[in-house]
CSV table of C-alpha atoms in Angstrom, one decimal:
chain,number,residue,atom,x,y,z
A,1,UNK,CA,31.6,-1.7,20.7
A,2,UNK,CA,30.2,-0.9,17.3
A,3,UNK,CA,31.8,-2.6,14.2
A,4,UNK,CA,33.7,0.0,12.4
A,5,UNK,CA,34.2,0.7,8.6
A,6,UNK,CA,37.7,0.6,8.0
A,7,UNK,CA,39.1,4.2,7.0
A,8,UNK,CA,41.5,5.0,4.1
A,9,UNK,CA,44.6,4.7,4.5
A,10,UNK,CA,46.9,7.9,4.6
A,11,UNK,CA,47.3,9.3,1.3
A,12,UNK,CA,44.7,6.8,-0.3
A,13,UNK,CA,42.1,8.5,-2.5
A,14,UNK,CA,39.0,8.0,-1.2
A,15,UNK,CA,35.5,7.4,-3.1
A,16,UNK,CA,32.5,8.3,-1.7
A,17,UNK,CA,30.2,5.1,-1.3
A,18,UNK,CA,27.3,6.8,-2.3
A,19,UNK,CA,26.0,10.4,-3.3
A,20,UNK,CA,25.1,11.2,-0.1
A,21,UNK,CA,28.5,10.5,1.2
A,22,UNK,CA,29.4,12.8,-1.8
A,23,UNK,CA,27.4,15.4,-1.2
A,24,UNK,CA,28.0,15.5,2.7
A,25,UNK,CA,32.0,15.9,1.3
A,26,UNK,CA,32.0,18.5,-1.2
A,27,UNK,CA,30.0,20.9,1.0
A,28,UNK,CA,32.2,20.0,4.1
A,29,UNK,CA,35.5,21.2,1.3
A,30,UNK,CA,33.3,24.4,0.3
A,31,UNK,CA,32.6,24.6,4.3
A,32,UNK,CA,28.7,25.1,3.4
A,33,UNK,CA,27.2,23.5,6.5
A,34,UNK,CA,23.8,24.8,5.4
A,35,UNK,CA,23.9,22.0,2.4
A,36,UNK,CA,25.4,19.5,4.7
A,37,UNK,CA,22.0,19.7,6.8
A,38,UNK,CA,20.1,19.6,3.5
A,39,UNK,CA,21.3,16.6,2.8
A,40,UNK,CA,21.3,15.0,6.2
A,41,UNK,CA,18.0,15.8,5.7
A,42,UNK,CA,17.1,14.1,2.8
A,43,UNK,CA,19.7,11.2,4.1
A,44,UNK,CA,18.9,7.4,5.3
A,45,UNK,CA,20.6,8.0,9.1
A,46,UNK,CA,21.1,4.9,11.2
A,47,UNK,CA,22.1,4.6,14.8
A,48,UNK,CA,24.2,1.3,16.0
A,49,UNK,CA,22.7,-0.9,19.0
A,50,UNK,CA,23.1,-4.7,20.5
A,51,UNK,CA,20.8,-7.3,18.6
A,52,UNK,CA,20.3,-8.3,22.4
A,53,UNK,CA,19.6,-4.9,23.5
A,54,UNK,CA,17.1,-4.2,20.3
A,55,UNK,CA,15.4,-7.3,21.0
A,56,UNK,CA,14.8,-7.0,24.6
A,57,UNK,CA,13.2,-3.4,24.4
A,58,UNK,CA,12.4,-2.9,20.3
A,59,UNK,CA,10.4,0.2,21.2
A,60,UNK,CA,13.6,1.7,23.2
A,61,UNK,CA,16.5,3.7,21.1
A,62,UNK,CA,19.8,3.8,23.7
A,63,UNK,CA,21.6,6.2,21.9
A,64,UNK,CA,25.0,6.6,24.6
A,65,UNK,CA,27.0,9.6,23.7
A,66,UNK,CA,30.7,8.6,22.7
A,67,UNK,CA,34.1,9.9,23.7
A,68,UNK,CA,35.8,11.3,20.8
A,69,UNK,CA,39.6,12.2,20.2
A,70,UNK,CA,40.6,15.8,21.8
A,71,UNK,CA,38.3,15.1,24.5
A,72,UNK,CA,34.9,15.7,22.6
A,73,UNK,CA,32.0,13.8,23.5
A,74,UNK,CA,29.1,13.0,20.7
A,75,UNK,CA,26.2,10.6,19.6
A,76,UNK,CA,27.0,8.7,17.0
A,77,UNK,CA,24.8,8.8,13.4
A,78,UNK,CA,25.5,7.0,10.4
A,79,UNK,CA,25.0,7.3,6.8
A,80,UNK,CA,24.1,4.5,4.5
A,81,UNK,CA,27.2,4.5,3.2
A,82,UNK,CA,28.9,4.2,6.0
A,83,UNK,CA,27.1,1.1,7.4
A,84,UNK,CA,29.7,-1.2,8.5
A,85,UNK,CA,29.5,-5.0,7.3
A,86,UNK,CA,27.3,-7.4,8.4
A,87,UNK,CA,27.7,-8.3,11.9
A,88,UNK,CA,24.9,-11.2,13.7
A,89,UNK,CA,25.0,-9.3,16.8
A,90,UNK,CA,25.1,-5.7,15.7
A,91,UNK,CA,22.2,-3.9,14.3
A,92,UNK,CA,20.9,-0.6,13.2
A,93,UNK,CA,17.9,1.9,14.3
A,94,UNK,CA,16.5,3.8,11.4
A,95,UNK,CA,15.9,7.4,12.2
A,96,UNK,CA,15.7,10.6,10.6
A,97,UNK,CA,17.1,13.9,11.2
A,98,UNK,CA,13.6,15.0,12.6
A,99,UNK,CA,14.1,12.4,14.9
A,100,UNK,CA,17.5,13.5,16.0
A,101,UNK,CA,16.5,17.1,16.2
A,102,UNK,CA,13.8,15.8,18.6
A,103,UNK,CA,15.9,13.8,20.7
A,104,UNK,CA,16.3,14.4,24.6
A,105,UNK,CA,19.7,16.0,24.1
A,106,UNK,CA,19.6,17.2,27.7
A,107,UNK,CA,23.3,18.0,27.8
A,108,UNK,CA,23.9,20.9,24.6
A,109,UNK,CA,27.8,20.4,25.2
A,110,UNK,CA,27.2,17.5,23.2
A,111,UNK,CA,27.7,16.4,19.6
A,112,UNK,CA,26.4,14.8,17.0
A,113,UNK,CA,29.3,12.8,14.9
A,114,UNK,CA,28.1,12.0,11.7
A,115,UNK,CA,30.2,9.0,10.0
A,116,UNK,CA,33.1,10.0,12.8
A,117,UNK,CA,36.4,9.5,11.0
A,118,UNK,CA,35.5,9.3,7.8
A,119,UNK,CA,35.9,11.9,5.1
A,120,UNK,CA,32.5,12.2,5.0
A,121,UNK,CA,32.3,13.5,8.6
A,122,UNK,CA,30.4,16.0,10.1
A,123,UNK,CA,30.5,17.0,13.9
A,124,UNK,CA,27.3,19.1,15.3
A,125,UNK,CA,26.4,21.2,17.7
A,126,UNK,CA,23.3,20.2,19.7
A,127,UNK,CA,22.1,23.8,21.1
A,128,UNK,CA,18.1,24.1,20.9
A,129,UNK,CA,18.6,26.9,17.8
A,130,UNK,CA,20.6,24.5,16.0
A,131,UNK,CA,18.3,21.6,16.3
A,132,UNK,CA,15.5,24.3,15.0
A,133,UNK,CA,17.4,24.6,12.1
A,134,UNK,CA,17.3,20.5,11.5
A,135,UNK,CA,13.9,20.6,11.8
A,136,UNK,CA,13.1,23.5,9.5
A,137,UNK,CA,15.8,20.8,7.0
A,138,UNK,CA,13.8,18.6,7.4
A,139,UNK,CA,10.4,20.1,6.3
A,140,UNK,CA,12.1,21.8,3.6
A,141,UNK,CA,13.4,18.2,2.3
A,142,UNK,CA,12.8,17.5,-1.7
A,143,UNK,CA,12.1,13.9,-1.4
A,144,UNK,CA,10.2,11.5,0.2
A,145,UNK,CA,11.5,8.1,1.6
A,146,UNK,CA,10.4,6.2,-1.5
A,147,UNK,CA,10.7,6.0,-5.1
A,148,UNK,CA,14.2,6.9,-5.9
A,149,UNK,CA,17.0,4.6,-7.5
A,150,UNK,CA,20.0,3.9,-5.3
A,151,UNK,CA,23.1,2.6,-5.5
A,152,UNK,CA,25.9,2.1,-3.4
A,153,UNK,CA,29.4,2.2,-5.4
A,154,UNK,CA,31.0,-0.6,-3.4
A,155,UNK,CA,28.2,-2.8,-4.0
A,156,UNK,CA,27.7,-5.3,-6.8
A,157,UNK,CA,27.6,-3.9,-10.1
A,158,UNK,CA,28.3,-6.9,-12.3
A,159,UNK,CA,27.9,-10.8,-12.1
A,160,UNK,CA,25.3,-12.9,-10.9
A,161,UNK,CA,25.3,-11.2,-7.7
A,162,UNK,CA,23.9,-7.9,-9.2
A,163,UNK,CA,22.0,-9.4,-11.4
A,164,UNK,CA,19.6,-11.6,-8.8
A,165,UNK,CA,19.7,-7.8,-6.8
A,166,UNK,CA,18.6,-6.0,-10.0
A,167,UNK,CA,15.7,-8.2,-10.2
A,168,UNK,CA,14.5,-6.9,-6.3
A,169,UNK,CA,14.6,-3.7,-8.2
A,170,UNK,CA,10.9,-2.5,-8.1
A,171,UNK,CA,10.4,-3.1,-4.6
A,172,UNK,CA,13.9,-1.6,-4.0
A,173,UNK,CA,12.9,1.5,-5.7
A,174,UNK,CA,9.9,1.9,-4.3
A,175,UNK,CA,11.0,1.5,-1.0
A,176,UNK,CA,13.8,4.1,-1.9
A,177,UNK,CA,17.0,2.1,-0.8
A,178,UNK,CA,20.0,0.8,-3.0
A,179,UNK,CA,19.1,-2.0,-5.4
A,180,UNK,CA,22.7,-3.8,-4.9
A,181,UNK,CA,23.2,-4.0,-1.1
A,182,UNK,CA,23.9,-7.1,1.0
A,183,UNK,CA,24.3,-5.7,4.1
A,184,UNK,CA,24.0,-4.9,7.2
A,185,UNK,CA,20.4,-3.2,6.9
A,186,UNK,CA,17.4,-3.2,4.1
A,187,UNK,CA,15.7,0.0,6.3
A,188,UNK,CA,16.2,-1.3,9.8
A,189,UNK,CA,16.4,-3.9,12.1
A,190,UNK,CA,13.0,-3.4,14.0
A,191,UNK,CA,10.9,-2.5,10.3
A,192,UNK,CA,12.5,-5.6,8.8
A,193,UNK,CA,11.5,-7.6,12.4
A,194,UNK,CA,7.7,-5.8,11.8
A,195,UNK,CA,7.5,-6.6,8.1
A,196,UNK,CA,8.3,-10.0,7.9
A,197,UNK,CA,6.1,-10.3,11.4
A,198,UNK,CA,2.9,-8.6,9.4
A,199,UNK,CA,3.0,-9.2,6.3
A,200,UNK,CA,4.7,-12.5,5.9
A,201,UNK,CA,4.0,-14.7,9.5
A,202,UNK,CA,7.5,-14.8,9.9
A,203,UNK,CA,8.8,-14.9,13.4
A,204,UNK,CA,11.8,-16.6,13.0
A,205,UNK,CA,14.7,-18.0,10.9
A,206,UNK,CA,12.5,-21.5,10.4
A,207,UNK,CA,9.2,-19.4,8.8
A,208,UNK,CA,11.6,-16.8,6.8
A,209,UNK,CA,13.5,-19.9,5.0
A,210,UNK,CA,10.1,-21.1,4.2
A,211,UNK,CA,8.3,-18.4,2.9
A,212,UNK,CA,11.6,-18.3,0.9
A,213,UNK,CA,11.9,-21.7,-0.5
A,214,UNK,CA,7.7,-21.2,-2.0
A,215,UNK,CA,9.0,-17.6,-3.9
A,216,UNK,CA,11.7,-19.4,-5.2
A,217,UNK,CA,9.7,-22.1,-6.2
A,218,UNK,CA,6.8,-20.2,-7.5
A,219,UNK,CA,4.0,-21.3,-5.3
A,220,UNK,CA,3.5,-18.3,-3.4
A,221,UNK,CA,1.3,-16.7,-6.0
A,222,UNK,CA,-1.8,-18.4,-7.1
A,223,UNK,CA,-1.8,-20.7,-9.9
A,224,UNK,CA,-4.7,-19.7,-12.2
A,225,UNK,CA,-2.9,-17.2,-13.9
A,226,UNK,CA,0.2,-18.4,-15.1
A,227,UNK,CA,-2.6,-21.9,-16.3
A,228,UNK,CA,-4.2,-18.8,-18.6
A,229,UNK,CA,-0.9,-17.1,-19.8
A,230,UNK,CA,-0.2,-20.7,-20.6
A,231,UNK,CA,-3.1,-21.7,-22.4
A,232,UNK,CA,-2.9,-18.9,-24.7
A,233,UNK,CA,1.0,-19.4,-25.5
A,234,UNK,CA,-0.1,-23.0,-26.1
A,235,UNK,CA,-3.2,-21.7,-28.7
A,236,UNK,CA,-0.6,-19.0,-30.5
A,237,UNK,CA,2.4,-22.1,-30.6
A,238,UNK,CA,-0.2,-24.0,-32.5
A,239,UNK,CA,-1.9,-21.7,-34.6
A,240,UNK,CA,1.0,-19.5,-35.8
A,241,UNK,CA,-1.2,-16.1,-34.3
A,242,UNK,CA,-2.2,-14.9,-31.3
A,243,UNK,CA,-6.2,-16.2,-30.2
A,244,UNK,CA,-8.6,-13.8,-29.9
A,245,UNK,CA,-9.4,-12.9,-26.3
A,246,UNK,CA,-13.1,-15.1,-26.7
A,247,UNK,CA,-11.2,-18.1,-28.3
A,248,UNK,CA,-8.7,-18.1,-25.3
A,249,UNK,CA,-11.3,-17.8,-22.8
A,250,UNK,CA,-13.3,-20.4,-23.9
A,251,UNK,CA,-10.2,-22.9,-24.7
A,252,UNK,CA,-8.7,-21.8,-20.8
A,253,UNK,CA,-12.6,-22.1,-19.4
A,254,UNK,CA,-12.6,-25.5,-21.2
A,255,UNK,CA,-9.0,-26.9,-20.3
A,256,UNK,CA,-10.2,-26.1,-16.5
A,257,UNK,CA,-13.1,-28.1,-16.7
A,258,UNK,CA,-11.4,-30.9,-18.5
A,259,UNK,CA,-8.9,-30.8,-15.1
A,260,UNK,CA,-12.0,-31.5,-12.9
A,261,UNK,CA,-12.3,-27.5,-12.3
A,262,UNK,CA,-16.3,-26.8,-10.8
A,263,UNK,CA,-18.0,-24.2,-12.3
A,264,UNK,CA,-17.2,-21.5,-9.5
A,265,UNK,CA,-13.7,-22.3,-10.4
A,266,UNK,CA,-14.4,-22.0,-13.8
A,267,UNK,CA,-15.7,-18.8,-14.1
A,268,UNK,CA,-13.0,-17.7,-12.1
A,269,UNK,CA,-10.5,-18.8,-15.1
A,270,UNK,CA,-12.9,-16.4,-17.4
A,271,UNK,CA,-12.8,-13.6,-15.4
A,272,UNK,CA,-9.7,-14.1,-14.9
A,273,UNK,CA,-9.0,-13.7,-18.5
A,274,UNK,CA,-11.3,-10.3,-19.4
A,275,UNK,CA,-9.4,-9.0,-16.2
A,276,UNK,CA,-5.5,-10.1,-17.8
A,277,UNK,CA,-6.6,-8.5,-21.6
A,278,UNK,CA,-7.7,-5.0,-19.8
A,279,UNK,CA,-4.8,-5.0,-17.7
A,280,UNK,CA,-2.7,-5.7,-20.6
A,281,UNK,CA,-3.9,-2.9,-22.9
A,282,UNK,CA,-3.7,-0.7,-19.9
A,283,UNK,CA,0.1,-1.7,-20.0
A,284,UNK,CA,0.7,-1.1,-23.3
A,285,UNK,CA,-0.9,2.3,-22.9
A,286,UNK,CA,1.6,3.4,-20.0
A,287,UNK,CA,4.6,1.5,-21.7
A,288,UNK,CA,5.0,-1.9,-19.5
A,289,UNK,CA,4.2,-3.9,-22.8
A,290,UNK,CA,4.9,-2.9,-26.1
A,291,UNK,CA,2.0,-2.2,-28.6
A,292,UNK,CA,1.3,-5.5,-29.6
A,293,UNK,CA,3.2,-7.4,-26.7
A,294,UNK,CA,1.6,-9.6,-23.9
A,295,UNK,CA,2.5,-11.2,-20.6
A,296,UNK,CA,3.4,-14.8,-20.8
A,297,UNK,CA,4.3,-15.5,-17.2
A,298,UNK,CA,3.8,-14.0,-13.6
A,299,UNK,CA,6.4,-15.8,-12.1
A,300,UNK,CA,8.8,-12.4,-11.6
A,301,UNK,CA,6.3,-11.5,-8.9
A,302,UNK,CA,7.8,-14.4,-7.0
A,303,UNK,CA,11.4,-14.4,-7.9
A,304,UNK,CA,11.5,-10.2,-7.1
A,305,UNK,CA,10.1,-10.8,-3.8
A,306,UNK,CA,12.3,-13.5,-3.5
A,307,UNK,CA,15.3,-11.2,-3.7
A,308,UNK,CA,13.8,-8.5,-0.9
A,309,UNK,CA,12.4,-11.3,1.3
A,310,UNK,CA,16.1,-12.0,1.4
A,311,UNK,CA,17.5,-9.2,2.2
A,312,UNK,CA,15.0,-8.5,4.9
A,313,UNK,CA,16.1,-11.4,6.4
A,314,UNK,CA,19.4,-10.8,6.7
A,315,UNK,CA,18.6,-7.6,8.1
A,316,UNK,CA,16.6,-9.3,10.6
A,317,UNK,CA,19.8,-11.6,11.5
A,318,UNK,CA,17.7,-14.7,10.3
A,319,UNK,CA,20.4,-15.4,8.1
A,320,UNK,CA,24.0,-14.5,7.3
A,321,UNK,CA,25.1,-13.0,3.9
A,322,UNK,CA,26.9,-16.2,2.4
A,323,UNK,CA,23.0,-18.0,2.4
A,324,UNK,CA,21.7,-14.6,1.1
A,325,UNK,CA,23.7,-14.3,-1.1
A,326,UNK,CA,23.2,-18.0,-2.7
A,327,UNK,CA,19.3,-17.2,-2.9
A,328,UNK,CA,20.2,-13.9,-4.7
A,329,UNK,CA,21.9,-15.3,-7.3
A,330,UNK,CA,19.3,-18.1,-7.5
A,331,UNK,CA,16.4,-16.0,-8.1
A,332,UNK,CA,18.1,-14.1,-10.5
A,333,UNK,CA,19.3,-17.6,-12.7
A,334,UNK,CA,15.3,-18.3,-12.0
A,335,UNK,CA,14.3,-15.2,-13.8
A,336,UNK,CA,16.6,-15.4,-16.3
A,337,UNK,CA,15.6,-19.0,-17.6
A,338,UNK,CA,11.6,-17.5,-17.6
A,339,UNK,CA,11.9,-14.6,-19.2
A,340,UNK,CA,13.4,-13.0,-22.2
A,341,UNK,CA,14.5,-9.6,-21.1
A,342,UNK,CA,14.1,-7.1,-18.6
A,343,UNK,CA,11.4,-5.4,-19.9
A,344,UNK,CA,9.6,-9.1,-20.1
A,345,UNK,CA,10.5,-9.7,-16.6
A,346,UNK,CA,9.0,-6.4,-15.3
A,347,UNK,CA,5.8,-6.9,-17.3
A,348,UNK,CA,5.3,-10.4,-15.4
A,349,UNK,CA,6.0,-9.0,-12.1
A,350,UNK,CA,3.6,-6.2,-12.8
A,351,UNK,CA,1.4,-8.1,-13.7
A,352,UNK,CA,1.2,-10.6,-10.7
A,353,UNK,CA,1.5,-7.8,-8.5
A,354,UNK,CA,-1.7,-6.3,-9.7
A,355,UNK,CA,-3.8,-10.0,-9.8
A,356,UNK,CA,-2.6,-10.3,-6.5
A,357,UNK,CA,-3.6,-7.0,-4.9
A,358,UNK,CA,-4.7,-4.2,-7.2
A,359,UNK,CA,-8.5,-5.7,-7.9
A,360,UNK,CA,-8.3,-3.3,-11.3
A,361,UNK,CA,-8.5,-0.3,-9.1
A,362,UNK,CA,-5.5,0.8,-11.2
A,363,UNK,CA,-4.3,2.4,-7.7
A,364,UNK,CA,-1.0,2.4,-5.5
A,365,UNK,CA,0.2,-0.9,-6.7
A,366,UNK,CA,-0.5,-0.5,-10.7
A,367,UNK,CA,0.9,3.1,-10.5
A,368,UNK,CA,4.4,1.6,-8.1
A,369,UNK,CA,4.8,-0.8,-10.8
A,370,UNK,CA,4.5,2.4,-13.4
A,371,UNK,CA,7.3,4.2,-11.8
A,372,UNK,CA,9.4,1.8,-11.1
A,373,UNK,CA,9.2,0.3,-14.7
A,374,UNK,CA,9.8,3.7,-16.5
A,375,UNK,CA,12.9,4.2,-13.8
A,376,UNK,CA,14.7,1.0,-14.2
A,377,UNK,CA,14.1,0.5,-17.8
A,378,UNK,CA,15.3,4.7,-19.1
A,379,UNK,CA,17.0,6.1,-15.6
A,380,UNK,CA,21.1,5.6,-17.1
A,381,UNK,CA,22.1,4.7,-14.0
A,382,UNK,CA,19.4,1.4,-13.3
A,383,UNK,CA,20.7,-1.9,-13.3
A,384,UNK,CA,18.8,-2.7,-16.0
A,385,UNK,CA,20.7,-0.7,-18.1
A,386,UNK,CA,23.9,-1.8,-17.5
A,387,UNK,CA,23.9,-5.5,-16.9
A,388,UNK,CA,22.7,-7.6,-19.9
A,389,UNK,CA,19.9,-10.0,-19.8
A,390,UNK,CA,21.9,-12.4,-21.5
């Protein structure tokens, strides 16, 4: 049996833990079911299954209907909100409403309970002209999946908690879910499984705490450019002004060689350099960096993956949320002894980012880091807004 969210109690006032839950509320009061579908279109829908089952047939959704009070009989759906907690045996399909308007509902005396006994439910026919009408929802929908700022309302807010979450914030936004939740899901149990399979080499609970341990230790980036940013701080501490971009290549080219660097290796460090001053005046020209600021570390790239790698493991039940949370918090003290502010802190992660993977293309990962800067650092809601550096 599913873990359950514990209702209100009677006569408790009830706050919605998110705006979707909101919005799925005050159109149920104003009975416009047309704007509940709207936003169950735009909505983050989750279906409850075994971790045993999941993992036996990851391809398979088992979606049993459910007996309901006064004999009603429905599939189950659930809103972000509405996730119950963490459970090492109980995980979550991620679907959308296209996908439930598309499912084999072979019987149409069945419904689908959204958030069943909740204030935010919502019980639906299952007829083929309803289902049209989800899918017609669905194509109509405003938003995509990504780049929004989220935030559930029961979540962390304040402390160290939310402050190590905040920093996971541009990969958070870009991949559209809530910056501050330690839960039971990041965007599913299978994606999380597929991500940290692909793009990390991590099959297990063994390779996730590794691949942990070198973000929080800053060796998962490459070395060469925080040994630039470096040498130039070191120039400007000595000099009293910052060295023109020839001096500091040819004092970073020579501190390489002087390290037993070979002249491949050494070329790389000057590149390296022209490639970190155009990417900097690029940032200052879409706001990342003020007009006469700089980067002075890349670290952040680490530390904010940090924070997601961690939550995708707990997703993937390779941890539990007492060591998730500790590595949260950690990353976030991390960050906070390297950098100065938020909007320093961004600027290095943007700028590892793009080292990393952009190749000066100024594509899809200069242009992520664009949008989730400008979000986080004016949208009045962002963390970054409300919890102090210091």
């Amino acid at each position: 049996m599913s873990p359950r969210r514990k209702p209100a109690p009677p006569g408790a006032s009830w706050t919605p833990p998110s705006e979707t839950e909101q919005l799925l509320h005050e159109a149920g009061l104003r009975g416009d079911f047309a704007e509940q579908i709207r936003v169950l279109a735009d909505a983050e829908l989750f279906i409850g299954a075994l971790k045993s089952d999941v993992d036996a047939r990851p391809d398979n959704v088992y979606w049993p209907p459910q007996q309901l009070p006064k004999g009603l009989v429905a599939r189950a759906l659930l809103t972000r909100g509405m996730l119950p907690p963490w459970h090492p045996e109980w995980v979550f399909h991620a679907v959308t409403l296209r996908w439930v308007a598309e499912f084999g509902w072979s019987d149409h005396r069945l419904l689908l309970a959204v958030n069943s006994g909740t204030p935010a439910q919502l019980l639906l026919p299952t007829t083929p002209e309803h289902r049209a009408g989800w899918l017609r929802a669905y194509a109509e929908r405003e938003r995509g999946s990504g780049d929004r700022l989220v935030a559930l309302r029961h979540g962390p807010l304040h402390g160290p908690l939310a402050f190590g979450l905040a920093c996971g914030g541009h990969l958070a936004f870009g991949n559209g879910v809530p910056w501050n939740d330690v839960g039971s899901v990041y965007m599913g149990y299978t994606h999380e499984l597929d991500t940290l399979r692909e793009g990390w080499g991590v099959t297990d609970r063994a390779g996730w705490r590794k691949q942990l341990d070198a973000l929080l230790d800053g060796r998962n980036s490459p070395p060469e450019p925080d040994f630039a940013l470096r040498v130039r701080e070191e120039l400007r501490l000595a000099r009293g002004a910052v060295p023109s971009p020839d001096e500091w290549r040819e004092t970073a080219a020579g501190h390489a060689q002087d390290l037993g660097a070979g002249p491949a290796a050494v070329r790389h460090i000057e590149e390296l350099v022209r490639r970190i001053v155009r990417y900097e005046a690029r940032f200052r020209a879409e706001g990342l960096l003020p007009p006469e600021g700089r980067v002075r570390r890349t670290v952040a790239y680490d530390y904010g993956r940090a924070v997601n790698l961690t939550r995708w493991g707990l997703s993937a039940r390779f941890c539990a949320p007492p060591e998730a949370e500790q590595a949260i918090v950690h990353a976030g003290a991390l960050a906070r002894s390297a950098y100065g502010s938020w909007e320093e802190y961004s600027a290095g992660y943007a700028l590892g980012r793009v080292l990393r993977f952009d190749g000066e293309e100024y594509g899809r990962f200069h242009e992520q880091n664009v949008a989730a800067h400008r979000a986080l650092t004016a949208h009045e809601g962002s963390p970054w807004r409300n919890i102090p550096w210091r």
